[in-house]
Structures are given as C-alpha cells and as structure tokens.
XYZ file of C-alpha atoms in Angstrom:
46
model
C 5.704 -10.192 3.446
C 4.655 -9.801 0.100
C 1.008 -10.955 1.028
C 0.791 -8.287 3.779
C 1.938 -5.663 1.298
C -1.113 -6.802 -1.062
C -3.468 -6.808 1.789
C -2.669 -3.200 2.826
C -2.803 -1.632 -0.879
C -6.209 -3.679 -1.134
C -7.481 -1.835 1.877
C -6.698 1.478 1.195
C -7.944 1.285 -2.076
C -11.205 -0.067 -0.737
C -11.047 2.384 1.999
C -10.604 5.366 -1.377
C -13.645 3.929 -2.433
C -16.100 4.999 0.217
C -18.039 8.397 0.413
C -16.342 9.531 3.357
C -12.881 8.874 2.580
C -13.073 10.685 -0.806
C -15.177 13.568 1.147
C -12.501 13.925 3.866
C -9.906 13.685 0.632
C -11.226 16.438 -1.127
C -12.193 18.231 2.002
C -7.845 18.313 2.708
C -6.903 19.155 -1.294
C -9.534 22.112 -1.739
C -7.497 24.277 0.696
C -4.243 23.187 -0.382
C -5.326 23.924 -4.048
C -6.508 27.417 -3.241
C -3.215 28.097 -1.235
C -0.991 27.465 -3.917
C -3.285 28.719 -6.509
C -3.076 32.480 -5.079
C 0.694 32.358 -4.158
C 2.438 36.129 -4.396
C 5.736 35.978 -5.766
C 8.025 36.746 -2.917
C 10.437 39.816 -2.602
C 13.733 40.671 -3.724
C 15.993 41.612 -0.831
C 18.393 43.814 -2.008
C-alpha cells in the first residue's frame, strides 16, 4: 500500500512539473485570485 501511495505522489509531482500542468494551474488560480481579491463586504439586514 505504502508503495502505491509513493508512486502516486511521484506522479503528480512529475505531472506539476510539466508546462501544461502548471499553465492549466495558473490558468484555474488567476480567476479565483481576482474573485476573492475584489470581494464587497456583504449587507447588514436589519
């Protein structure tokens, strides 16, 4: 079990490692960045 856990970590992290990956990464946090960046404060209900 503990071999197939090491082989899966290993992959993703070589997966991580190609152009692509990081591209499609990036492409996924850039939006999620600028939506939290420019949150409004929501309002009160009385």
């Amino acid at each position: 079990m503990r071999n197939s856990y090491l082989l899966t970590l290993n992959s993703l992290l070589l997966s991580l490692t190609t152009p692509s990956a990081l591209l499609a990464l990036l492409g996924l946090l850039v939006p999620l960045a600028i939506h939290l960046w420019n949150r409004r404060p929501g309002q009160e209900v009385a």
